[in-house]
Structures are given as C-alpha cells and as structure tokens.
Amino acid sequence: MGDGPALARCFSSAWKAARPDAPADWLDLDADSLEAALATLLAAAHATWAEVKIEPDVFIPYLAARIGTDVPLIRALSSRACTDLYLACACARGDRAALATFDKALLRDVTAALSRIDLGSTTLEDLRDRIRHRILIGEGGSLPRIAEYAGRGDLRGWLRVVAVREALGLLRKQKREERVHLELAQLDPASGDPELARIERLYHEEFKTAFREALASLSPRERNLLRQHYQQGLGIDELGALYDIHRATAARWLARARERLASGTRQRMRERLQVERGELDDILRLIQSRLEITLRSQA
C-alpha cells in the first residue's frame, strides 16, 4: 500500500499485523479506493450511530483485525455489519454514549430473545441485566462479549444468539446447583455459641424461606447490587463505574439494599415463629451474624 492516504495506511498496517499468514493479494484495492471505501464506511457509521464518536485510528485497526476474508474487500467494507462494528468497538471500550445507544437501540432485542425462555424463578429483568453485564462489561477480568463480535452478520442477530446462549448457561448452572437464591443449609455453625448453633439447626428452613422472600421483595437493582458485590466481588468504585454514579452513591445503594434484605428477613421470621421473646432475640441476632455469610454463599 506504500505511503497512501491515512485511513488506507492505517487499515493495511493493522490488517497485516492481525493476519500475518493471510494472502497478501486479498488487499486488492489501491490506496485511493481503499481510502474512499473506509471514508464511506465511517460516514455511514456516524449517520447510523449519531451519538457515538470514536477516532478513526481507534476504529480502523479494530475493524481490520475482525473483517472477514471470505468476500472481496470492497464488498466487506460496504456491509451493514461493518457499520455495526463501529458501535461494538465503542461499547468494548466502555464509551458512555455507545453504552447508552446500545441500551436504547438494542437492549429490547435482548429482552425479546430472553422472553421466549423458561426462566423458572428468575425474573426477566434480572436475567436481562446479568446478560447485559456479560455482553458489555465482562466478568472476572474477562473481556466483554461484545468484543467477540466480528461483523459476520448484523449486530442484532448476533446479540440474540449470544443472549440466549448466555441465559441458558446461567439457568443450567442455577438449576444444577439448586441455588436459585441463597443457601444456608450447608453452612456449619461458626459462632462457637452452642445456643446459637441449636437455634440455627432448628430454624434454618424458616430462615431460608424468609431470606428468599425478602430477597425477592427487593428491586431488581438491589438484587443486582448484592449479587455483583458479594458474588462477583465488585467493590464500591467498580459499582460506581458500572452504574455511572459517584462511589458514595454506590455505597449508599449497597447499604440500603443490605439493610432492606436484613429487615425483610427479620420481619418474616417474626411473623413465622411463635417463640419466647428471649429466643426470638437470639434468632434475630443469629440472622444478623449469618446474613453476609449467606450472601457470599450464592453461586
């Protein structure tokens, strides 16, 4: 490609670095033609995703590393999938405008795909938010799934397939481990207090039921906050970034969700148990001591 125009030069360099074993003759466009095709693609991407702005020197290498070689280059660059790659690139980089555009334009397709699945006791909103997190944020330090989109078809279709696969995997795991909510039954008494250990053995089923009901009564955001903090290990700063809020607000949200779960569990235990006041106090003290252990035990 020589010292051709800037877009063509950027594409050619990135493509050769990403595909060192690919046939060189696939880049069969002269520099001016490639430059024009890339400029047209960028214009189409800007028109389609008007709120999203990423620099060409970011997007062009991203495109070059993913574009298929099974069709002529000029045809590949003119496909709608390449325009979708522009949004995917911005989402993979955590661009706020891109994430907002995804939610506005594409999240309903995820919801529609998931609505056809038997969700069991999981709510559609809960599952959709978990899938969104996997697609746009990633888990355990892994790249978000959106980074895997290679423009081999339109983004909407790819999202539907990925959402259903992710959902089925999550639901299989949930069913296999029989921990739709939080389990206490397998925990050994750790307080060293024989009386609390006795109470735990007597009332652990009531506790599990009260806990599940209290958890179900929380808002989807509160359940997600607890799961993301206790299961996925997200700290206050990470939660703040995920929800685009200040860390102090994230801390307040988490504390409120935890307190609502605890108070809901206590209230349900009071309603269920007909015991002496002293024993009830011990039971409620046990609930407080067990709450975080139980939260951390969910898979």
PDB file of C-alpha atoms in Angstrom:
ATOM      1  CA  MET A   1       0.000   0.000   0.000  1.00  0.00           C
ATOM      2  CA  GLY A   2       3.040   2.272   0.250  1.00  0.00           C
ATOM      3  CA  ASP A   3       2.579   5.733   1.759  1.00  0.00           C
ATOM      4  CA  GLY A   4      -1.042   6.037   0.706  1.00  0.00           C
ATOM      5  CA  PRO A   5      -3.803   8.038   2.376  1.00  0.00           C
ATOM      6  CA  ALA A   6      -4.087   7.885   6.153  1.00  0.00           C
ATOM      7  CA  LEU A   7      -7.118   5.598   6.543  1.00  0.00           C
ATOM      8  CA  ALA A   8      -5.854   3.127   3.962  1.00  0.00           C
ATOM      9  CA  ARG A   9      -2.401   3.089   5.511  1.00  0.00           C
ATOM     10  CA  CYS A  10      -3.830   2.513   8.996  1.00  0.00           C
ATOM     11  CA  PHE A  11      -6.076  -0.317   7.767  1.00  0.00           C
ATOM     12  CA  SER A  12      -3.346  -2.035   5.777  1.00  0.00           C
ATOM     13  CA  SER A  13      -0.855  -1.941   8.649  1.00  0.00           C
ATOM     14  CA  ALA A  14      -3.367  -3.249  11.199  1.00  0.00           C
ATOM     15  CA  TRP A  15      -4.678  -5.961   8.866  1.00  0.00           C
ATOM     16  CA  LYS A  16      -1.194  -7.303   8.139  1.00  0.00           C
ATOM     17  CA  ALA A  17      -0.338  -7.325  11.857  1.00  0.00           C
ATOM     18  CA  ALA A  18      -3.549  -9.187  12.724  1.00  0.00           C
ATOM     19  CA  ARG A  19      -3.327 -11.710   9.863  1.00  0.00           C
ATOM     20  CA  PRO A  20       0.337 -12.382   9.103  1.00  0.00           C
ATOM     21  CA  ASP A  21      -0.499 -15.648   7.313  1.00  0.00           C
ATOM     22  CA  ALA A  22      -3.349 -14.298   5.166  1.00  0.00           C
ATOM     23  CA  PRO A  23      -2.844 -13.999   1.408  1.00  0.00           C
ATOM     24  CA  ALA A  24      -1.470 -10.558   0.623  1.00  0.00           C
ATOM     25  CA  ASP A  25      -3.450 -10.322  -2.607  1.00  0.00           C
ATOM     26  CA  TRP A  26      -6.706 -10.067  -0.625  1.00  0.00           C
ATOM     27  CA  LEU A  27      -5.828  -6.387  -0.155  1.00  0.00           C
ATOM     28  CA  ASP A  28      -6.562  -5.894  -3.821  1.00  0.00           C
ATOM     29  CA  LEU A  29      -7.696  -2.263  -3.649  1.00  0.00           C
ATOM     30  CA  ASP A  30      -5.340   0.562  -4.469  1.00  0.00           C
ATOM     31  CA  ALA A  31      -4.760   3.083  -1.703  1.00  0.00           C
ATOM     32  CA  ASP A  32      -7.171   5.678  -3.066  1.00  0.00           C
ATOM     33  CA  SER A  33     -10.006   3.162  -3.497  1.00  0.00           C
ATOM     34  CA  LEU A  34      -9.456   1.745  -0.013  1.00  0.00           C
ATOM     35  CA  GLU A  35      -9.354   5.257   1.440  1.00  0.00           C
ATOM     36  CA  ALA A  36     -12.648   6.102  -0.231  1.00  0.00           C
ATOM     37  CA  ALA A  37     -14.294   2.870   0.952  1.00  0.00           C
ATOM     38  CA  LEU A  38     -13.178   3.458   4.528  1.00  0.00           C
ATOM     39  CA  ALA A  39     -14.321   7.094   4.451  1.00  0.00           C
ATOM     40  CA  THR A  40     -17.735   5.976   3.178  1.00  0.00           C
ATOM     41  CA  LEU A  41     -17.934   3.369   5.925  1.00  0.00           C
ATOM     42  CA  LEU A  42     -17.103   5.933   8.609  1.00  0.00           C
ATOM     43  CA  ALA A  43     -19.735   8.305   7.233  1.00  0.00           C
ATOM     44  CA  ALA A  44     -22.340   5.525   7.342  1.00  0.00           C
ATOM     45  CA  ALA A  45     -21.351   4.627  10.896  1.00  0.00           C
ATOM     46  CA  HIS A  46     -21.612   8.250  12.018  1.00  0.00           C
ATOM     47  CA  ALA A  47     -25.033   8.546  10.383  1.00  0.00           C
ATOM     48  CA  THR A  48     -26.291   5.303  11.951  1.00  0.00           C
ATOM     49  CA  TRP A  49     -24.879   5.880  15.437  1.00  0.00           C
ATOM     50  CA  ALA A  50     -25.016   9.656  15.591  1.00  0.00           C
ATOM     51  CA  GLU A  51     -24.311   9.945  19.316  1.00  0.00           C
ATOM     52  CA  VAL A  52     -21.193   7.748  19.192  1.00  0.00           C
ATOM     53  CA  LYS A  53     -17.809   9.279  18.385  1.00  0.00           C
ATOM     54  CA  ILE A  54     -14.580   7.273  18.250  1.00  0.00           C
ATOM     55  CA  GLU A  55     -11.399   8.235  16.478  1.00  0.00           C
ATOM     56  CA  PRO A  56     -10.583   6.589  13.143  1.00  0.00           C
ATOM     57  CA  ASP A  57      -7.167   5.497  14.449  1.00  0.00           C
ATOM     58  CA  VAL A  58      -9.055   3.513  17.111  1.00  0.00           C
ATOM     59  CA  PHE A  59     -11.795   2.060  14.929  1.00  0.00           C
ATOM     60  CA  ILE A  60      -9.837   1.255  11.750  1.00  0.00           C
ATOM     61  CA  PRO A  61      -7.401  -1.196  13.452  1.00  0.00           C
ATOM     62  CA  TYR A  62     -10.352  -2.738  15.339  1.00  0.00           C
ATOM     63  CA  LEU A  63     -12.131  -3.235  12.019  1.00  0.00           C
ATOM     64  CA  ALA A  64      -9.046  -4.583  10.248  1.00  0.00           C
ATOM     65  CA  ALA A  65      -8.480  -7.222  12.934  1.00  0.00           C
ATOM     66  CA  ARG A  66     -12.016  -8.561  12.550  1.00  0.00           C
ATOM     67  CA  ILE A  67     -13.115  -8.153   8.970  1.00  0.00           C
ATOM     68  CA  GLY A  68     -13.608 -11.436   7.136  1.00  0.00           C
ATOM     69  CA  THR A  69     -11.662 -12.505   4.064  1.00  0.00           C
ATOM     70  CA  ASP A  70     -14.369 -14.736   2.612  1.00  0.00           C
ATOM     71  CA  VAL A  71     -15.741 -11.948   0.405  1.00  0.00           C
ATOM     72  CA  PRO A  72     -13.960  -9.257  -1.630  1.00  0.00           C
ATOM     73  CA  LEU A  73     -12.679  -6.384   0.491  1.00  0.00           C
ATOM     74  CA  ILE A  74     -14.780  -3.702  -1.180  1.00  0.00           C
ATOM     75  CA  ARG A  75     -17.915  -5.748  -0.550  1.00  0.00           C
ATOM     76  CA  ALA A  76     -16.974  -6.469   3.052  1.00  0.00           C
ATOM     77  CA  LEU A  77     -16.401  -2.793   3.792  1.00  0.00           C
ATOM     78  CA  SER A  78     -19.799  -1.849   2.389  1.00  0.00           C
ATOM     79  CA  SER A  79     -21.789  -4.253   4.588  1.00  0.00           C
ATOM     80  CA  ARG A  80     -24.088  -3.102   7.381  1.00  0.00           C
ATOM     81  CA  ALA A  81     -22.155  -5.376   9.744  1.00  0.00           C
ATOM     82  CA  CYS A  82     -19.105  -3.104   9.415  1.00  0.00           C
ATOM     83  CA  THR A  83     -21.260  -0.185  10.493  1.00  0.00           C
ATOM     84  CA  ASP A  84     -22.371  -2.258  13.480  1.00  0.00           C
ATOM     85  CA  LEU A  85     -18.714  -2.922  14.286  1.00  0.00           C
ATOM     86  CA  TYR A  86     -18.330   0.800  14.896  1.00  0.00           C
ATOM     87  CA  LEU A  87     -20.836   0.653  17.761  1.00  0.00           C
ATOM     88  CA  ALA A  88     -19.363  -2.625  19.032  1.00  0.00           C
ATOM     89  CA  CYS A  89     -15.887  -1.107  19.119  1.00  0.00           C
ATOM     90  CA  ALA A  90     -17.093   1.866  21.142  1.00  0.00           C
ATOM     91  CA  CYS A  91     -19.027  -0.391  23.546  1.00  0.00           C
ATOM     92  CA  ALA A  92     -15.998  -2.641  24.040  1.00  0.00           C
ATOM     93  CA  ARG A  93     -14.021   0.442  25.057  1.00  0.00           C
ATOM     94  CA  GLY A  94     -16.661   1.410  27.612  1.00  0.00           C
ATOM     95  CA  ASP A  95     -17.715   4.576  25.784  1.00  0.00           C
ATOM     96  CA  ARG A  96     -20.691   6.002  27.685  1.00  0.00           C
ATOM     97  CA  ALA A  97     -22.517   7.290  24.630  1.00  0.00           C
ATOM     98  CA  ALA A  98     -22.132   3.886  22.971  1.00  0.00           C
ATOM     99  CA  LEU A  99     -23.439   2.048  26.037  1.00  0.00           C
ATOM    100  CA  ALA A 100     -26.430   4.391  26.190  1.00  0.00           C
ATOM    101  CA  THR A 101     -27.066   3.837  22.475  1.00  0.00           C
ATOM    102  CA  PHE A 102     -26.871   0.084  22.979  1.00  0.00           C
ATOM    103  CA  ASP A 103     -29.463   0.270  25.762  1.00  0.00           C
ATOM    104  CA  LYS A 104     -31.767   2.468  23.718  1.00  0.00           C
ATOM    105  CA  ALA A 105     -31.482   0.713  20.356  1.00  0.00           C
ATOM    106  CA  LEU A 106     -30.572  -2.911  21.068  1.00  0.00           C
ATOM    107  CA  LEU A 107     -31.412  -3.938  24.633  1.00  0.00           C
ATOM    108  CA  ARG A 108     -35.033  -4.588  23.695  1.00  0.00           C
ATOM    109  CA  ASP A 109     -33.827  -7.247  21.233  1.00  0.00           C
ATOM    110  CA  VAL A 110     -32.056  -8.979  24.120  1.00  0.00           C
ATOM    111  CA  THR A 111     -35.233  -8.745  26.192  1.00  0.00           C
ATOM    112  CA  ALA A 112     -37.347 -10.162  23.366  1.00  0.00           C
ATOM    113  CA  ALA A 113     -34.963 -13.110  22.888  1.00  0.00           C
ATOM    114  CA  LEU A 114     -34.942 -13.918  26.606  1.00  0.00           C
ATOM    115  CA  SER A 115     -38.714 -13.661  26.936  1.00  0.00           C
ATOM    116  CA  ARG A 116     -39.072 -16.913  24.976  1.00  0.00           C
ATOM    117  CA  ILE A 117     -37.018 -18.893  27.519  1.00  0.00           C
ATOM    118  CA  ASP A 118     -38.420 -20.727  30.535  1.00  0.00           C
ATOM    119  CA  LEU A 119     -36.861 -18.641  33.286  1.00  0.00           C
ATOM    120  CA  GLY A 120     -38.069 -20.652  36.258  1.00  0.00           C
ATOM    121  CA  SER A 121     -37.948 -18.447  39.329  1.00  0.00           C
ATOM    122  CA  THR A 122     -35.635 -15.888  37.735  1.00  0.00           C
ATOM    123  CA  THR A 123     -37.253 -12.656  36.577  1.00  0.00           C
ATOM    124  CA  LEU A 124     -36.809 -11.470  33.024  1.00  0.00           C
ATOM    125  CA  GLU A 125     -35.397  -8.157  34.225  1.00  0.00           C
ATOM    126  CA  ASP A 126     -32.832  -9.858  36.457  1.00  0.00           C
ATOM    127  CA  LEU A 127     -31.647 -12.169  33.694  1.00  0.00           C
ATOM    128  CA  ARG A 128     -31.537  -9.391  31.109  1.00  0.00           C
ATOM    129  CA  ASP A 129     -29.372  -7.250  33.396  1.00  0.00           C
ATOM    130  CA  ARG A 130     -26.993 -10.166  34.016  1.00  0.00           C
ATOM    131  CA  ILE A 131     -26.691 -10.797  30.272  1.00  0.00           C
ATOM    132  CA  ARG A 132     -26.159  -7.107  29.588  1.00  0.00           C
ATOM    133  CA  HIS A 133     -23.348  -7.107  32.141  1.00  0.00           C
ATOM    134  CA  ARG A 134     -21.655 -10.082  30.464  1.00  0.00           C
ATOM    135  CA  ILE A 135     -22.006  -8.573  26.990  1.00  0.00           C
ATOM    136  CA  LEU A 136     -20.919  -5.019  27.798  1.00  0.00           C
ATOM    137  CA  ILE A 137     -18.812  -5.239  30.977  1.00  0.00           C
ATOM    138  CA  GLY A 138     -17.470  -8.787  31.267  1.00  0.00           C
ATOM    139  CA  GLU A 139     -16.865 -10.742  34.449  1.00  0.00           C
ATOM    140  CA  GLY A 140     -13.835 -11.784  36.441  1.00  0.00           C
ATOM    141  CA  GLY A 141     -11.490  -9.589  34.435  1.00  0.00           C
ATOM    142  CA  SER A 142     -12.549 -11.128  31.122  1.00  0.00           C
ATOM    143  CA  LEU A 143     -13.269  -9.036  28.051  1.00  0.00           C
ATOM    144  CA  PRO A 144     -16.905  -8.176  27.421  1.00  0.00           C
ATOM    145  CA  ARG A 145     -18.611 -10.467  24.926  1.00  0.00           C
ATOM    146  CA  ILE A 146     -19.234  -7.520  22.592  1.00  0.00           C
ATOM    147  CA  ALA A 147     -15.508  -7.597  21.775  1.00  0.00           C
ATOM    148  CA  GLU A 148     -16.088 -11.006  20.140  1.00  0.00           C
ATOM    149  CA  TYR A 149     -18.487  -9.584  17.571  1.00  0.00           C
ATOM    150  CA  ALA A 150     -16.602  -9.754  14.285  1.00  0.00           C
ATOM    151  CA  GLY A 151     -19.147  -8.295  11.879  1.00  0.00           C
ATOM    152  CA  ARG A 152     -20.035 -11.641  10.278  1.00  0.00           C
ATOM    153  CA  GLY A 153     -23.715 -10.696  10.377  1.00  0.00           C
ATOM    154  CA  ASP A 154     -25.818  -7.882  11.760  1.00  0.00           C
ATOM    155  CA  LEU A 155     -25.324  -6.992  15.398  1.00  0.00           C
ATOM    156  CA  ARG A 156     -28.964  -7.553  16.343  1.00  0.00           C
ATOM    157  CA  GLY A 157     -28.882 -11.168  15.205  1.00  0.00           C
ATOM    158  CA  TRP A 158     -25.569 -11.784  16.935  1.00  0.00           C
ATOM    159  CA  LEU A 159     -26.931 -10.311  20.169  1.00  0.00           C
ATOM    160  CA  ARG A 160     -29.994 -12.547  20.128  1.00  0.00           C
ATOM    161  CA  VAL A 161     -27.849 -15.663  19.741  1.00  0.00           C
ATOM    162  CA  VAL A 162     -25.354 -14.626  22.421  1.00  0.00           C
ATOM    163  CA  ALA A 163     -28.088 -13.571  24.846  1.00  0.00           C
ATOM    164  CA  VAL A 164     -29.910 -16.896  24.552  1.00  0.00           C
ATOM    165  CA  ARG A 165     -26.702 -18.929  24.926  1.00  0.00           C
ATOM    166  CA  GLU A 166     -25.588 -16.936  27.945  1.00  0.00           C
ATOM    167  CA  ALA A 167     -29.029 -17.189  29.514  1.00  0.00           C
ATOM    168  CA  LEU A 168     -29.270 -20.939  29.033  1.00  0.00           C
ATOM    169  CA  GLY A 169     -25.814 -21.368  30.566  1.00  0.00           C
ATOM    170  CA  LEU A 170     -26.720 -19.271  33.594  1.00  0.00           C
ATOM    171  CA  LEU A 171     -30.026 -21.052  34.090  1.00  0.00           C
ATOM    172  CA  ARG A 172     -28.423 -24.502  33.761  1.00  0.00           C
ATOM    173  CA  LYS A 173     -25.878 -23.568  36.397  1.00  0.00           C
ATOM    174  CA  GLN A 174     -28.601 -22.194  38.618  1.00  0.00           C
ATOM    175  CA  LYS A 175     -30.679 -25.339  38.315  1.00  0.00           C
ATOM    176  CA  ARG A 176     -27.723 -27.708  38.634  1.00  0.00           C
ATOM    177  CA  GLU A 177     -26.547 -26.214  41.871  1.00  0.00           C
ATOM    178  CA  GLU A 178     -30.101 -25.777  43.163  1.00  0.00           C
ATOM    179  CA  ARG A 179     -29.245 -22.398  44.491  1.00  0.00           C
ATOM    180  CA  VAL A 180     -31.765 -20.124  42.820  1.00  0.00           C
ATOM    181  CA  HIS A 181     -31.373 -17.935  45.864  1.00  0.00           C
ATOM    182  CA  LEU A 182     -29.037 -18.029  48.816  1.00  0.00           C
ATOM    183  CA  GLU A 183     -28.401 -21.245  50.726  1.00  0.00           C
ATOM    184  CA  LEU A 184     -27.727 -21.687  54.412  1.00  0.00           C
ATOM    185  CA  ALA A 185     -28.207 -25.424  54.775  1.00  0.00           C
ATOM    186  CA  GLN A 186     -24.605 -26.407  54.014  1.00  0.00           C
ATOM    187  CA  LEU A 187     -23.019 -23.900  56.363  1.00  0.00           C
ATOM    188  CA  ASP A 188     -21.545 -25.166  59.604  1.00  0.00           C
ATOM    189  CA  PRO A 189     -22.239 -23.103  62.723  1.00  0.00           C
ATOM    190  CA  ALA A 190     -19.221 -20.831  63.102  1.00  0.00           C
ATOM    191  CA  SER A 191     -20.150 -18.712  66.065  1.00  0.00           C
ATOM    192  CA  GLY A 192     -18.817 -21.042  68.749  1.00  0.00           C
ATOM    193  CA  ASP A 193     -22.063 -20.414  70.629  1.00  0.00           C
ATOM    194  CA  PRO A 194     -23.860 -23.739  71.320  1.00  0.00           C
ATOM    195  CA  GLU A 195     -27.206 -21.997  71.833  1.00  0.00           C
ATOM    196  CA  LEU A 196     -26.990 -20.176  68.502  1.00  0.00           C
ATOM    197  CA  ALA A 197     -25.925 -23.438  66.849  1.00  0.00           C
ATOM    198  CA  ARG A 198     -29.040 -25.115  68.290  1.00  0.00           C
ATOM    199  CA  ILE A 199     -31.269 -22.317  67.038  1.00  0.00           C
ATOM    200  CA  GLU A 200     -29.655 -22.498  63.619  1.00  0.00           C
ATOM    201  CA  ARG A 201     -30.413 -26.207  63.364  1.00  0.00           C
ATOM    202  CA  LEU A 202     -33.993 -25.695  64.490  1.00  0.00           C
ATOM    203  CA  TYR A 203     -34.868 -22.747  62.299  1.00  0.00           C
ATOM    204  CA  HIS A 204     -32.619 -22.900  59.257  1.00  0.00           C
ATOM    205  CA  GLU A 205     -35.519 -23.852  56.946  1.00  0.00           C
ATOM    206  CA  GLU A 206     -37.559 -20.908  58.188  1.00  0.00           C
ATOM    207  CA  PHE A 207     -34.519 -18.722  57.708  1.00  0.00           C
ATOM    208  CA  LYS A 208     -34.030 -19.888  54.116  1.00  0.00           C
ATOM    209  CA  THR A 209     -37.658 -19.249  53.262  1.00  0.00           C
ATOM    210  CA  ALA A 210     -37.704 -15.839  54.933  1.00  0.00           C
ATOM    211  CA  PHE A 211     -34.422 -14.928  53.256  1.00  0.00           C
ATOM    212  CA  ARG A 212     -35.653 -15.911  49.781  1.00  0.00           C
ATOM    213  CA  GLU A 213     -38.880 -13.999  50.215  1.00  0.00           C
ATOM    214  CA  ALA A 214     -37.035 -10.925  51.447  1.00  0.00           C
ATOM    215  CA  LEU A 215     -34.617 -11.167  48.535  1.00  0.00           C
ATOM    216  CA  ALA A 216     -37.477 -11.472  46.044  1.00  0.00           C
ATOM    217  CA  SER A 217     -39.098  -8.367  47.522  1.00  0.00           C
ATOM    218  CA  LEU A 218     -36.082  -6.215  46.653  1.00  0.00           C
ATOM    219  CA  SER A 219     -35.959  -4.215  43.456  1.00  0.00           C
ATOM    220  CA  PRO A 220     -34.011  -5.720  40.529  1.00  0.00           C
ATOM    221  CA  ARG A 221     -31.300  -3.110  41.028  1.00  0.00           C
ATOM    222  CA  GLU A 222     -30.938  -4.007  44.716  1.00  0.00           C
ATOM    223  CA  ARG A 223     -30.673  -7.726  43.924  1.00  0.00           C
ATOM    224  CA  ASN A 224     -28.108  -6.997  41.235  1.00  0.00           C
ATOM    225  CA  LEU A 225     -26.063  -4.812  43.587  1.00  0.00           C
ATOM    226  CA  LEU A 226     -25.920  -7.560  46.207  1.00  0.00           C
ATOM    227  CA  ARG A 227     -25.012 -10.212  43.632  1.00  0.00           C
ATOM    228  CA  GLN A 228     -22.374  -8.035  41.980  1.00  0.00           C
ATOM    229  CA  HIS A 229     -20.786  -7.113  45.319  1.00  0.00           C
ATOM    230  CA  TYR A 230     -20.922 -10.458  47.146  1.00  0.00           C
ATOM    231  CA  GLN A 231     -20.685 -12.952  44.279  1.00  0.00           C
ATOM    232  CA  GLN A 232     -18.683 -11.133  41.649  1.00  0.00           C
ATOM    233  CA  GLY A 233     -16.521  -9.239  44.119  1.00  0.00           C
ATOM    234  CA  LEU A 234     -17.164  -5.768  42.700  1.00  0.00           C
ATOM    235  CA  GLY A 235     -16.073  -3.025  45.076  1.00  0.00           C
ATOM    236  CA  ILE A 236     -17.662   0.369  45.593  1.00  0.00           C
ATOM    237  CA  ASP A 237     -15.529   2.011  42.892  1.00  0.00           C
ATOM    238  CA  GLU A 238     -16.386  -0.701  40.366  1.00  0.00           C
ATOM    239  CA  LEU A 239     -20.099  -0.471  41.186  1.00  0.00           C
ATOM    240  CA  GLY A 240     -19.929   3.279  40.786  1.00  0.00           C
ATOM    241  CA  ALA A 241     -18.365   2.895  37.344  1.00  0.00           C
ATOM    242  CA  LEU A 242     -20.857   0.206  36.333  1.00  0.00           C
ATOM    243  CA  TYR A 243     -23.888   2.334  37.255  1.00  0.00           C
ATOM    244  CA  ASP A 244     -22.243   5.645  36.284  1.00  0.00           C
ATOM    245  CA  ILE A 245     -22.670   7.096  39.788  1.00  0.00           C
ATOM    246  CA  HIS A 246     -20.343   8.510  42.451  1.00  0.00           C
ATOM    247  CA  ARG A 247     -18.732   5.925  44.739  1.00  0.00           C
ATOM    248  CA  ALA A 248     -20.534   7.456  47.734  1.00  0.00           C
ATOM    249  CA  THR A 249     -23.864   6.903  45.994  1.00  0.00           C
ATOM    250  CA  ALA A 250     -22.884   3.320  45.201  1.00  0.00           C
ATOM    251  CA  ALA A 251     -22.020   2.767  48.872  1.00  0.00           C
ATOM    252  CA  ARG A 252     -25.408   4.152  49.953  1.00  0.00           C
ATOM    253  CA  TRP A 253     -27.271   1.988  47.422  1.00  0.00           C
ATOM    254  CA  LEU A 254     -25.455  -1.126  48.607  1.00  0.00           C
ATOM    255  CA  ALA A 255     -26.000  -0.361  52.296  1.00  0.00           C
ATOM    256  CA  ARG A 256     -29.690   0.281  51.686  1.00  0.00           C
ATOM    257  CA  ALA A 257     -30.102  -2.993  49.756  1.00  0.00           C
ATOM    258  CA  ARG A 258     -28.341  -4.924  52.511  1.00  0.00           C
ATOM    259  CA  GLU A 259     -30.459  -3.328  55.244  1.00  0.00           C
ATOM    260  CA  ARG A 260     -33.696  -3.929  53.343  1.00  0.00           C
ATOM    261  CA  LEU A 261     -32.733  -7.586  52.939  1.00  0.00           C
ATOM    262  CA  ALA A 262     -31.890  -7.927  56.631  1.00  0.00           C
ATOM    263  CA  SER A 263     -35.003  -6.134  57.862  1.00  0.00           C
ATOM    264  CA  GLY A 264     -37.213  -8.090  55.465  1.00  0.00           C
ATOM    265  CA  THR A 265     -35.755 -11.370  56.695  1.00  0.00           C
ATOM    266  CA  ARG A 266     -36.215 -10.377  60.341  1.00  0.00           C
ATOM    267  CA  GLN A 267     -39.802  -9.306  59.764  1.00  0.00           C
ATOM    268  CA  ARG A 268     -40.699 -12.577  58.063  1.00  0.00           C
ATOM    269  CA  MET A 269     -39.076 -14.583  60.843  1.00  0.00           C
ATOM    270  CA  ARG A 270     -41.108 -12.668  63.434  1.00  0.00           C
ATOM    271  CA  GLU A 271     -44.289 -13.451  61.532  1.00  0.00           C
ATOM    272  CA  ARG A 272     -43.495 -17.165  61.253  1.00  0.00           C
ATOM    273  CA  LEU A 273     -42.214 -18.026  64.699  1.00  0.00           C
ATOM    274  CA  GLN A 274     -44.182 -18.207  67.898  1.00  0.00           C
ATOM    275  CA  VAL A 275     -41.400 -18.282  70.480  1.00  0.00           C
ATOM    276  CA  GLU A 276     -40.442 -16.578  73.697  1.00  0.00           C
ATOM    277  CA  ARG A 277     -39.082 -13.062  73.388  1.00  0.00           C
ATOM    278  CA  GLY A 278     -35.614 -14.085  74.563  1.00  0.00           C
ATOM    279  CA  GLU A 279     -35.336 -16.842  71.992  1.00  0.00           C
ATOM    280  CA  LEU A 280     -36.635 -14.538  69.284  1.00  0.00           C
ATOM    281  CA  ASP A 281     -33.890 -12.058  70.161  1.00  0.00           C
ATOM    282  CA  ASP A 282     -31.314 -14.851  69.785  1.00  0.00           C
ATOM    283  CA  ILE A 283     -32.817 -15.834  66.441  1.00  0.00           C
ATOM    284  CA  LEU A 284     -32.660 -12.269  65.155  1.00  0.00           C
ATOM    285  CA  ARG A 285     -29.080 -11.955  66.416  1.00  0.00           C
ATOM    286  CA  LEU A 286     -28.237 -15.140  64.508  1.00  0.00           C
ATOM    287  CA  ILE A 287     -29.808 -13.721  61.345  1.00  0.00           C
ATOM    288  CA  GLN A 288     -27.582 -10.651  61.553  1.00  0.00           C
ATOM    289  CA  SER A 289     -24.467 -12.768  62.082  1.00  0.00           C
ATOM    290  CA  ARG A 290     -25.339 -15.121  59.221  1.00  0.00           C
ATOM    291  CA  LEU A 291     -26.513 -12.599  56.638  1.00  0.00           C
ATOM    292  CA  GLU A 292     -23.219 -11.784  54.935  1.00  0.00           C
ATOM    293  CA  ILE A 293     -22.049 -15.415  55.096  1.00  0.00           C
ATOM    294  CA  THR A 294     -25.247 -16.418  53.352  1.00  0.00           C
ATOM    295  CA  LEU A 295     -24.888 -13.700  50.749  1.00  0.00           C
ATOM    296  CA  ARG A 296     -21.374 -14.854  49.912  1.00  0.00           C
ATOM    297  CA  SER A 297     -22.519 -18.468  49.557  1.00  0.00           C
ATOM    298  CA  GLN A 298     -24.602 -17.856  46.457  1.00  0.00           C
ATOM    299  CA  ALA A 299     -23.119 -19.086  43.181  1.00  0.00           C
TER     300      ALA A 299
END
